[in-house]
Amino acid sequence: MNKKLIVITGASSGFGMEMAKEFAKENYPLLLLARRIEKMEALNLPNTMCEKVDVTDKDSFEKAVRKAESIYGETDLLINNAGIMLLGDIASQDAKEWKAMLDVNVMGVMHGMQIVMNNMKEKKSGTIINLSSIAGIQAFGDHGAYCASKFGVTGLTRVARAEMSAHNVRVLSILPGAVNTELLSHTTSDEIKKGYNQWKESVGAVNITANDVAKTVKFMYELPQSVSLREVIITDTMQDN
Ligand code: NDP
C-alpha cells in the first residue's frame, strides 16, 4: 500500500525531529515545518519536503501544506507538535510571553486542524495528533500561561474529536511529562530553569527520551483507522506528579 503524506510541525528539534526520523525509516512522505529550515534540511530524509513556516501565520502554513499535497497527495496525518514553553509566575511574567505561548500552542494547532479538516471530512479518513502535555490536565507552579495553552489544546482536541467522529476522522492527543529537549531553554528566568532541572534530577525523571514519544505517536497513527487512542499520557516512570 502506498504510504500517505504526514505533516509534522516543529520538526527542527525535540519530539518533532524524532518523529520525522521514525516515520522516514518507513519511507512515509513527509512535510516538515518550523522556522529553522536548515535544521530540518540537515536531516536529509528521503521523500521529504521542508518548509520554513511559522504556525501562527495561517496563510504560509496552508500554502506549505497545499504545495506538499500537490506532490504527495492529500495529508493523511497532521501532527500539531510545534510549541513553546516560557515558564513564569502569573504575578510578574511579561504578558508578551503569555501571548507568544497562546499564539503558537493554541492558535497554531487550530490553524493546522482547519487546514486539513475539510479534506479529511470529505475523504472520510485521516488523523490529527495534537501535542498537549501533562500540563494540559494538571496544574504546575510557574506554568500559568503554559497550562492555559495546553489545557486549551486538550479541550479543543476533545471538541474536534467529537465533531470529526461522524466523518471517521481521528483527532487524538498525546500528553507527555517532562522530557529533555530544547523546550525549557526558552524560559527567560534562570532560577526557574534551575529549579525545574533540579526537580527532574531529584526524583530521577531523566530517562524518557524524545524518541520514546515519537515512537508512541507512530504507534497511535498506525492503529487501524477504526481505532482512536484518544489521549495518551506518557511520562518517565520516576516522574512523581
Ligand atoms: P523543542 O523546543 O525541542 O521543539 C519545539 C519545536 O517547535 C521546534 O521545532 C520549534 O522550531 C517549533 N516551533 C516553535 N515555535 C514555532 C512557530 N511559531 N512556528 C513553527 N514552529 C515552531 O520542544 P519539544 O520537542 O519538547 O516540544 C514539542 C511539543 O511537545 C511542544 O508542543 C511542547 O509544548 C510539547 N511538550 C513537551 C514536553 C517536554 O517536556 N519536552 C512535555 C509535554 C509537551 P523553530 O524554533 O525552528 O520554529
mmCIF file of C-alpha atoms and ligand atoms in Angstrom:
data_model
loop_
_atom_site.group_PDB
_atom_site.id
_atom_site.type_symbol
_atom_site.label_atom_id
_atom_site.label_comp_id
_atom_site.label_asym_id
_atom_site.label_seq_id
_atom_site.Cartn_x
_atom_site.Cartn_y
_atom_site.Cartn_z
ATOM 1 C CA MET A 1 0.000 0.000 0.000
ATOM 2 C CA ASN A 2 1.264 3.451 -0.865
ATOM 3 C CA LYS A 3 2.131 5.488 2.191
ATOM 4 C CA LYS A 4 0.301 8.783 2.568
ATOM 5 C CA LEU A 5 1.511 12.273 3.431
ATOM 6 C CA ILE A 6 2.401 13.107 7.041
ATOM 7 C CA VAL A 7 2.770 16.752 8.081
ATOM 8 C CA ILE A 8 4.820 17.461 11.224
ATOM 9 C CA THR A 9 5.056 20.936 12.733
ATOM 10 C CA GLY A 10 8.038 21.814 14.905
ATOM 11 C CA ALA A 11 10.276 19.246 13.217
ATOM 12 C CA SER A 12 13.508 21.200 13.715
ATOM 13 C CA SER A 13 14.186 19.766 17.185
ATOM 14 C CA GLY A 14 12.943 17.563 20.032
ATOM 15 C CA PHE A 15 9.870 15.384 19.540
ATOM 16 C CA GLY A 16 9.125 16.626 16.022
ATOM 17 C CA MET A 17 12.611 15.821 14.770
ATOM 18 C CA GLU A 18 12.455 12.325 16.283
ATOM 19 C CA MET A 19 9.044 11.746 14.706
ATOM 20 C CA ALA A 20 10.408 12.786 11.317
ATOM 21 C CA LYS A 21 13.258 10.282 11.659
ATOM 22 C CA GLU A 22 10.968 7.460 12.831
ATOM 23 C CA PHE A 23 8.421 7.913 10.031
ATOM 24 C CA ALA A 24 11.192 8.346 7.446
ATOM 25 C CA LYS A 25 12.599 4.931 8.350
ATOM 26 C CA GLU A 26 9.472 3.502 6.728
ATOM 27 C CA ASN A 27 9.514 5.883 3.819
ATOM 28 C CA TYR A 28 6.390 7.866 4.622
ATOM 29 C CA PRO A 29 6.225 11.041 2.513
ATOM 30 C CA LEU A 30 6.820 13.933 4.902
ATOM 31 C CA LEU A 31 6.263 17.655 5.081
ATOM 32 C CA LEU A 32 8.384 19.147 7.865
ATOM 33 C CA LEU A 33 7.557 22.622 9.136
ATOM 34 C CA ALA A 34 9.355 25.000 11.513
ATOM 35 C CA ARG A 35 11.135 28.323 11.379
ATOM 36 C CA ARG A 36 14.666 26.853 11.360
ATOM 37 C CA ILE A 37 14.512 25.184 7.961
ATOM 38 C CA GLU A 38 18.255 24.430 7.945
ATOM 39 C CA LYS A 39 17.855 22.025 10.885
ATOM 40 C CA MET A 40 15.192 20.040 9.027
ATOM 41 C CA GLU A 41 17.093 20.048 5.741
ATOM 42 C CA ALA A 42 20.209 18.813 7.531
ATOM 43 C CA LEU A 43 18.341 15.589 8.364
ATOM 44 C CA ASN A 44 18.442 14.819 4.654
ATOM 45 C CA LEU A 45 15.444 12.497 4.857
ATOM 46 C CA PRO A 46 14.076 10.755 1.759
ATOM 47 C CA ASN A 47 10.687 11.630 0.289
ATOM 48 C CA THR A 48 10.593 14.797 2.402
ATOM 49 C CA MET A 49 9.760 18.442 1.812
ATOM 50 C CA CYS A 50 10.929 21.041 4.344
ATOM 51 C CA GLU A 51 9.312 24.462 4.548
ATOM 52 C CA LYS A 52 10.082 27.467 6.718
ATOM 53 C CA VAL A 53 6.750 28.156 8.374
ATOM 54 C CA ASP A 54 5.650 29.973 11.500
ATOM 55 C CA VAL A 55 2.451 28.182 12.561
ATOM 56 C CA THR A 56 0.961 31.449 13.823
ATOM 57 C CA ASP A 57 0.784 32.566 10.176
ATOM 58 C CA LYS A 58 -2.099 30.516 8.802
ATOM 59 C CA ASP A 59 -1.592 31.564 5.171
ATOM 60 C CA SER A 60 2.002 30.388 4.910
ATOM 61 C CA PHE A 61 1.137 27.233 6.888
ATOM 62 C CA GLU A 62 -1.652 26.426 4.423
ATOM 63 C CA LYS A 63 0.477 27.269 1.382
ATOM 64 C CA ALA A 64 3.156 24.806 2.510
ATOM 65 C CA VAL A 65 0.582 22.053 3.083
ATOM 66 C CA ARG A 66 -1.024 22.566 -0.347
ATOM 67 C CA LYS A 67 2.417 22.579 -2.008
ATOM 68 C CA ALA A 68 3.303 19.225 -0.430
ATOM 69 C CA GLU A 69 -0.146 17.820 -1.246
ATOM 70 C CA SER A 70 0.308 18.729 -4.916
ATOM 71 C CA ILE A 71 3.302 16.371 -4.959
ATOM 72 C CA TYR A 72 2.487 13.645 -2.423
ATOM 73 C CA GLY A 73 -1.334 13.648 -2.344
ATOM 74 C CA GLU A 74 -3.609 14.748 0.476
ATOM 75 C CA THR A 75 -2.490 14.846 4.101
ATOM 76 C CA ASP A 76 -3.371 11.653 5.974
ATOM 77 C CA LEU A 77 -1.741 12.621 9.279
ATOM 78 C CA LEU A 78 -1.132 16.068 10.715
ATOM 79 C CA ILE A 79 0.944 16.233 13.906
ATOM 80 C CA ASN A 80 0.476 19.613 15.563
ATOM 81 C CA ASN A 81 3.668 19.441 17.579
ATOM 82 C CA ALA A 82 5.159 22.969 17.380
ATOM 83 C CA GLY A 83 5.080 24.613 20.781
ATOM 84 C CA ILE A 84 6.909 26.848 23.202
ATOM 85 C CA MET A 85 7.145 26.866 26.988
ATOM 86 C CA LEU A 86 8.077 30.111 28.704
ATOM 87 C CA LEU A 87 7.719 29.456 32.411
ATOM 88 C CA GLY A 88 6.981 32.303 34.798
ATOM 89 C CA ASP A 89 4.745 33.198 37.702
ATOM 90 C CA ILE A 90 1.482 34.893 36.838
ATOM 91 C CA ALA A 91 2.061 37.866 39.139
ATOM 92 C CA SER A 92 5.197 39.008 37.363
ATOM 93 C CA GLN A 93 5.547 37.374 33.932
ATOM 94 C CA ASP A 94 5.546 39.686 30.916
ATOM 95 C CA ALA A 95 2.228 39.429 29.066
ATOM 96 C CA LYS A 96 4.189 39.219 25.792
ATOM 97 C CA GLU A 97 5.327 35.754 26.893
ATOM 98 C CA TRP A 98 1.725 34.693 27.599
ATOM 99 C CA LYS A 99 0.645 35.880 24.176
ATOM 100 C CA ALA A 100 3.539 34.128 22.444
ATOM 101 C CA MET A 101 2.552 30.817 24.078
ATOM 102 C CA LEU A 102 -1.142 31.152 23.371
ATOM 103 C CA ASP A 103 -0.445 32.127 19.745
ATOM 104 C CA VAL A 104 1.849 29.185 18.982
ATOM 105 C CA ASN A 105 0.404 26.500 21.244
ATOM 106 C CA VAL A 106 -3.302 27.192 20.702
ATOM 107 C CA MET A 107 -3.735 29.243 17.516
ATOM 108 C CA GLY A 108 -1.035 27.247 15.715
ATOM 109 C CA VAL A 109 -2.887 23.999 16.483
ATOM 110 C CA MET A 110 -6.225 25.450 15.419
ATOM 111 C CA HIS A 111 -4.713 26.688 12.160
ATOM 112 C CA GLY A 112 -3.340 23.233 11.426
ATOM 113 C CA MET A 113 -6.617 21.498 12.161
ATOM 114 C CA GLN A 114 -8.641 23.811 9.951
ATOM 115 C CA ILE A 115 -6.144 23.464 7.093
ATOM 116 C CA VAL A 116 -6.594 19.681 6.840
ATOM 117 C CA MET A 117 -10.024 19.004 8.333
ATOM 118 C CA ASN A 118 -12.271 19.685 5.380
ATOM 119 C CA ASN A 119 -10.386 17.389 3.031
ATOM 120 C CA MET A 120 -10.303 14.676 5.692
ATOM 121 C CA LYS A 121 -14.052 15.060 6.226
ATOM 122 C CA GLU A 122 -14.671 14.676 2.531
ATOM 123 C CA LYS A 123 -12.441 11.590 2.274
ATOM 124 C CA LYS A 124 -13.927 10.171 5.492
ATOM 125 C CA SER A 125 -10.427 9.326 6.628
ATOM 126 C CA GLY A 126 -7.413 10.944 8.258
ATOM 127 C CA THR A 127 -5.759 11.571 11.605
ATOM 128 C CA ILE A 128 -4.756 14.641 13.581
ATOM 129 C CA ILE A 129 -2.494 14.252 16.616
ATOM 130 C CA ASN A 130 -2.089 17.296 18.853
ATOM 131 C CA LEU A 131 0.729 17.712 21.358
ATOM 132 C CA SER A 132 -0.826 18.641 24.637
ATOM 133 C CA SER A 133 1.067 17.960 27.877
ATOM 134 C CA ILE A 134 0.556 16.615 31.358
ATOM 135 C CA ALA A 135 0.323 20.386 31.987
ATOM 136 C CA GLY A 136 -2.816 20.175 29.840
ATOM 137 C CA ILE A 137 -4.651 18.293 32.605
ATOM 138 C CA GLN A 138 -2.723 19.202 35.779
ATOM 139 C CA ALA A 139 -1.520 22.416 37.415
ATOM 140 C CA PHE A 140 2.193 23.095 37.969
ATOM 141 C CA GLY A 141 3.797 26.153 39.594
ATOM 142 C CA ASP A 142 5.197 28.767 37.165
ATOM 143 C CA HIS A 143 3.190 27.142 34.351
ATOM 144 C CA GLY A 144 0.255 29.623 34.322
ATOM 145 C CA ALA A 145 0.071 30.570 30.657
ATOM 146 C CA TYR A 146 1.660 27.298 29.544
ATOM 147 C CA CYS A 147 -1.068 25.365 31.410
ATOM 148 C CA ALA A 148 -3.676 27.711 29.918
ATOM 149 C CA SER A 149 -2.359 26.909 26.448
ATOM 150 C CA LYS A 150 -2.103 23.151 26.991
ATOM 151 C CA PHE A 151 -5.454 22.836 28.806
ATOM 152 C CA GLY A 152 -6.653 24.671 25.687
ATOM 153 C CA VAL A 153 -5.126 22.025 23.432
ATOM 154 C CA THR A 154 -6.712 19.236 25.496
ATOM 155 C CA GLY A 155 -10.112 20.918 25.302
ATOM 156 C CA LEU A 156 -10.065 21.798 21.644
ATOM 157 C CA THR A 157 -8.825 18.312 20.741
ATOM 158 C CA ARG A 158 -11.759 16.753 22.609
ATOM 159 C CA VAL A 159 -14.208 19.019 20.812
ATOM 160 C CA ALA A 160 -12.634 18.308 17.427
ATOM 161 C CA ARG A 161 -12.682 14.568 18.152
ATOM 162 C CA ALA A 162 -16.417 14.721 18.766
ATOM 163 C CA GLU A 163 -17.020 16.886 15.684
ATOM 164 C CA MET A 164 -14.964 14.638 13.417
ATOM 165 C CA SER A 165 -16.091 11.247 14.715
ATOM 166 C CA ALA A 166 -19.085 11.042 12.372
ATOM 167 C CA HIS A 167 -16.671 11.611 9.483
ATOM 168 C CA ASN A 168 -14.395 8.736 10.508
ATOM 169 C CA VAL A 169 -11.539 11.148 11.194
ATOM 170 C CA ARG A 170 -9.404 10.566 14.286
ATOM 171 C CA VAL A 171 -8.393 13.530 16.441
ATOM 172 C CA LEU A 172 -6.011 12.385 19.175
ATOM 173 C CA SER A 173 -3.738 13.958 21.738
ATOM 174 C CA ILE A 174 -0.578 12.927 23.477
ATOM 175 C CA LEU A 175 0.238 14.415 26.880
ATOM 176 C CA PRO A 176 3.915 13.977 27.758
ATOM 177 C CA GLY A 177 5.522 14.732 31.089
ATOM 178 C CA ALA A 178 8.972 16.259 31.341
ATOM 179 C CA VAL A 179 11.321 15.088 28.576
ATOM 180 C CA ASN A 180 14.721 16.553 27.833
ATOM 181 C CA THR A 181 14.553 18.693 24.644
ATOM 182 C CA GLU A 182 15.177 22.358 23.794
ATOM 183 C CA LEU A 183 11.768 23.268 25.252
ATOM 184 C CA LEU A 184 12.903 24.582 28.644
ATOM 185 C CA SER A 185 15.773 26.615 27.168
ATOM 186 C CA HIS A 186 13.477 29.445 26.005
ATOM 187 C CA THR A 187 12.293 30.258 29.547
ATOM 188 C CA THR A 188 13.877 33.566 30.475
ATOM 189 C CA SER A 189 14.298 33.019 34.243
ATOM 190 C CA ASP A 190 17.495 31.100 35.054
ATOM 191 C CA GLU A 191 16.168 30.433 38.542
ATOM 192 C CA ILE A 192 13.047 28.700 37.207
ATOM 193 C CA LYS A 193 15.112 26.662 34.727
ATOM 194 C CA LYS A 194 17.451 25.593 37.514
ATOM 195 C CA GLY A 195 14.544 24.623 39.776
ATOM 196 C CA TYR A 196 12.915 22.589 37.004
ATOM 197 C CA ASN A 197 16.121 20.654 36.298
ATOM 198 C CA GLN A 198 16.782 20.123 39.998
ATOM 199 C CA TRP A 199 13.288 18.637 40.459
ATOM 200 C CA LYS A 200 13.757 16.257 37.493
ATOM 201 C CA GLU A 201 17.107 15.084 38.791
ATOM 202 C CA SER A 202 15.987 14.786 42.407
ATOM 203 C CA VAL A 203 13.160 12.382 41.517
ATOM 204 C CA GLY A 204 15.194 10.654 38.811
ATOM 205 C CA ALA A 205 12.798 11.507 35.970
ATOM 206 C CA VAL A 206 15.576 11.829 33.413
ATOM 207 C CA ASN A 207 15.489 8.689 31.300
ATOM 208 C CA ILE A 208 12.494 9.061 28.986
ATOM 209 C CA THR A 209 13.570 10.383 25.572
ATOM 210 C CA ALA A 210 12.053 12.347 22.717
ATOM 211 C CA ASN A 211 12.360 9.170 20.673
ATOM 212 C CA ASP A 212 10.080 7.327 23.136
ATOM 213 C CA VAL A 213 7.428 9.971 22.491
ATOM 214 C CA ALA A 214 7.961 9.781 18.720
ATOM 215 C CA LYS A 215 7.557 6.006 18.668
ATOM 216 C CA THR A 216 4.339 6.315 20.695
ATOM 217 C CA VAL A 217 2.909 8.819 18.217
ATOM 218 C CA LYS A 218 3.761 6.441 15.383
ATOM 219 C CA PHE A 219 2.001 3.612 17.236
ATOM 220 C CA MET A 220 -1.129 5.767 17.696
ATOM 221 C CA TYR A 221 -1.205 6.529 13.973
ATOM 222 C CA GLU A 222 -0.539 3.010 12.772
ATOM 223 C CA LEU A 223 -3.504 1.524 14.629
ATOM 224 C CA PRO A 224 -6.412 0.885 12.244
ATOM 225 C CA GLN A 225 -8.432 3.966 11.239
ATOM 226 C CA SER A 226 -11.317 2.485 13.241
ATOM 227 C CA VAL A 227 -9.294 2.661 16.484
ATOM 228 C CA SER A 228 -8.996 6.005 18.254
ATOM 229 C CA LEU A 229 -6.402 6.083 21.030
ATOM 230 C CA ARG A 230 -7.917 9.346 22.162
ATOM 231 C CA GLU A 231 -5.449 10.550 24.809
ATOM 232 C CA VAL A 232 -2.120 9.147 25.861
ATOM 233 C CA ILE A 233 -0.321 10.376 28.988
ATOM 234 C CA ILE A 234 3.352 9.425 28.799
ATOM 235 C CA THR A 235 5.954 10.275 31.423
ATOM 236 C CA ASP A 236 9.206 8.997 32.835
ATOM 237 C CA THR A 237 8.327 6.197 35.266
ATOM 238 C CA MET A 238 10.007 8.168 38.039
ATOM 239 C CA GLN A 239 8.096 11.413 37.437
ATOM 240 C CA ASP A 240 6.261 11.960 40.728
ATOM 241 C CA ASN A 241 3.415 14.241 39.675
HETATM 242 P P1 NDP B 1 11.532 21.785 21.277
HETATM 243 O O1 NDP B 1 11.742 23.174 21.780
HETATM 244 O O2 NDP B 1 12.711 20.881 21.181
HETATM 245 O O3 NDP B 1 10.782 21.824 19.875
HETATM 246 C C1 NDP B 1 9.767 22.738 19.596
HETATM 247 C C2 NDP B 1 9.562 22.820 18.105
HETATM 248 O O4 NDP B 1 8.501 23.748 17.836
HETATM 249 C C3 NDP B 1 10.794 23.302 17.365
HETATM 250 O O5 NDP B 1 10.963 22.531 16.204
HETATM 251 C C4 NDP B 1 10.447 24.743 17.004
HETATM 252 O O6 NDP B 1 11.052 25.073 15.772
HETATM 253 C C5 NDP B 1 8.944 24.623 16.815
HETATM 254 N N1 NDP B 1 8.275 25.923 16.918
HETATM 255 C C6 NDP B 1 8.245 26.755 17.972
HETATM 256 N N2 NDP B 1 7.553 27.860 17.654
HETATM 257 C C7 NDP B 1 7.146 27.715 16.373
HETATM 258 C C8 NDP B 1 6.411 28.513 15.472
HETATM 259 N N3 NDP B 1 5.937 29.723 15.825
HETATM 260 N N4 NDP B 1 6.165 28.039 14.221
HETATM 261 C C9 NDP B 1 6.645 26.839 13.847
HETATM 262 N N5 NDP B 1 7.354 26.041 14.640
HETATM 263 C C10 NDP B 1 7.608 26.486 15.897
HETATM 264 O O7 NDP B 1 10.429 21.171 22.250
HETATM 265 P P2 NDP B 1 9.723 19.718 22.333
HETATM 266 O O8 NDP B 1 10.122 18.835 21.240
HETATM 267 O O9 NDP B 1 9.894 19.291 23.736
HETATM 268 O O10 NDP B 1 8.202 20.160 22.182
HETATM 269 C C11 NDP B 1 7.323 19.684 21.188
HETATM 270 C C12 NDP B 1 5.910 19.797 21.713
HETATM 271 O O11 NDP B 1 5.741 18.946 22.830
HETATM 272 C C13 NDP B 1 5.523 21.199 22.197
HETATM 273 O O12 NDP B 1 4.194 21.467 21.830
HETATM 274 C C14 NDP B 1 5.644 21.080 23.705
HETATM 275 O O13 NDP B 1 4.835 22.012 24.372
HETATM 276 C C15 NDP B 1 5.171 19.657 23.902
HETATM 277 N N6 NDP B 1 5.598 19.038 25.165
HETATM 278 C C16 NDP B 1 6.922 18.911 25.503
HETATM 279 C C17 NDP B 1 7.294 18.362 26.705
HETATM 280 C C18 NDP B 1 8.714 18.235 27.133
HETATM 281 O O14 NDP B 1 8.975 18.057 28.330
HETATM 282 N N7 NDP B 1 9.683 18.300 26.256
HETATM 283 C C19 NDP B 1 6.280 17.865 27.638
HETATM 284 C C20 NDP B 1 4.928 18.000 27.176
HETATM 285 C C21 NDP B 1 4.619 18.558 25.984
HETATM 286 P P3 NDP B 1 11.628 26.509 15.338
HETATM 287 O O15 NDP B 1 12.143 27.166 16.573
HETATM 288 O O16 NDP B 1 12.697 26.140 14.346
HETATM 289 O O17 NDP B 1 10.479 27.208 14.688
#
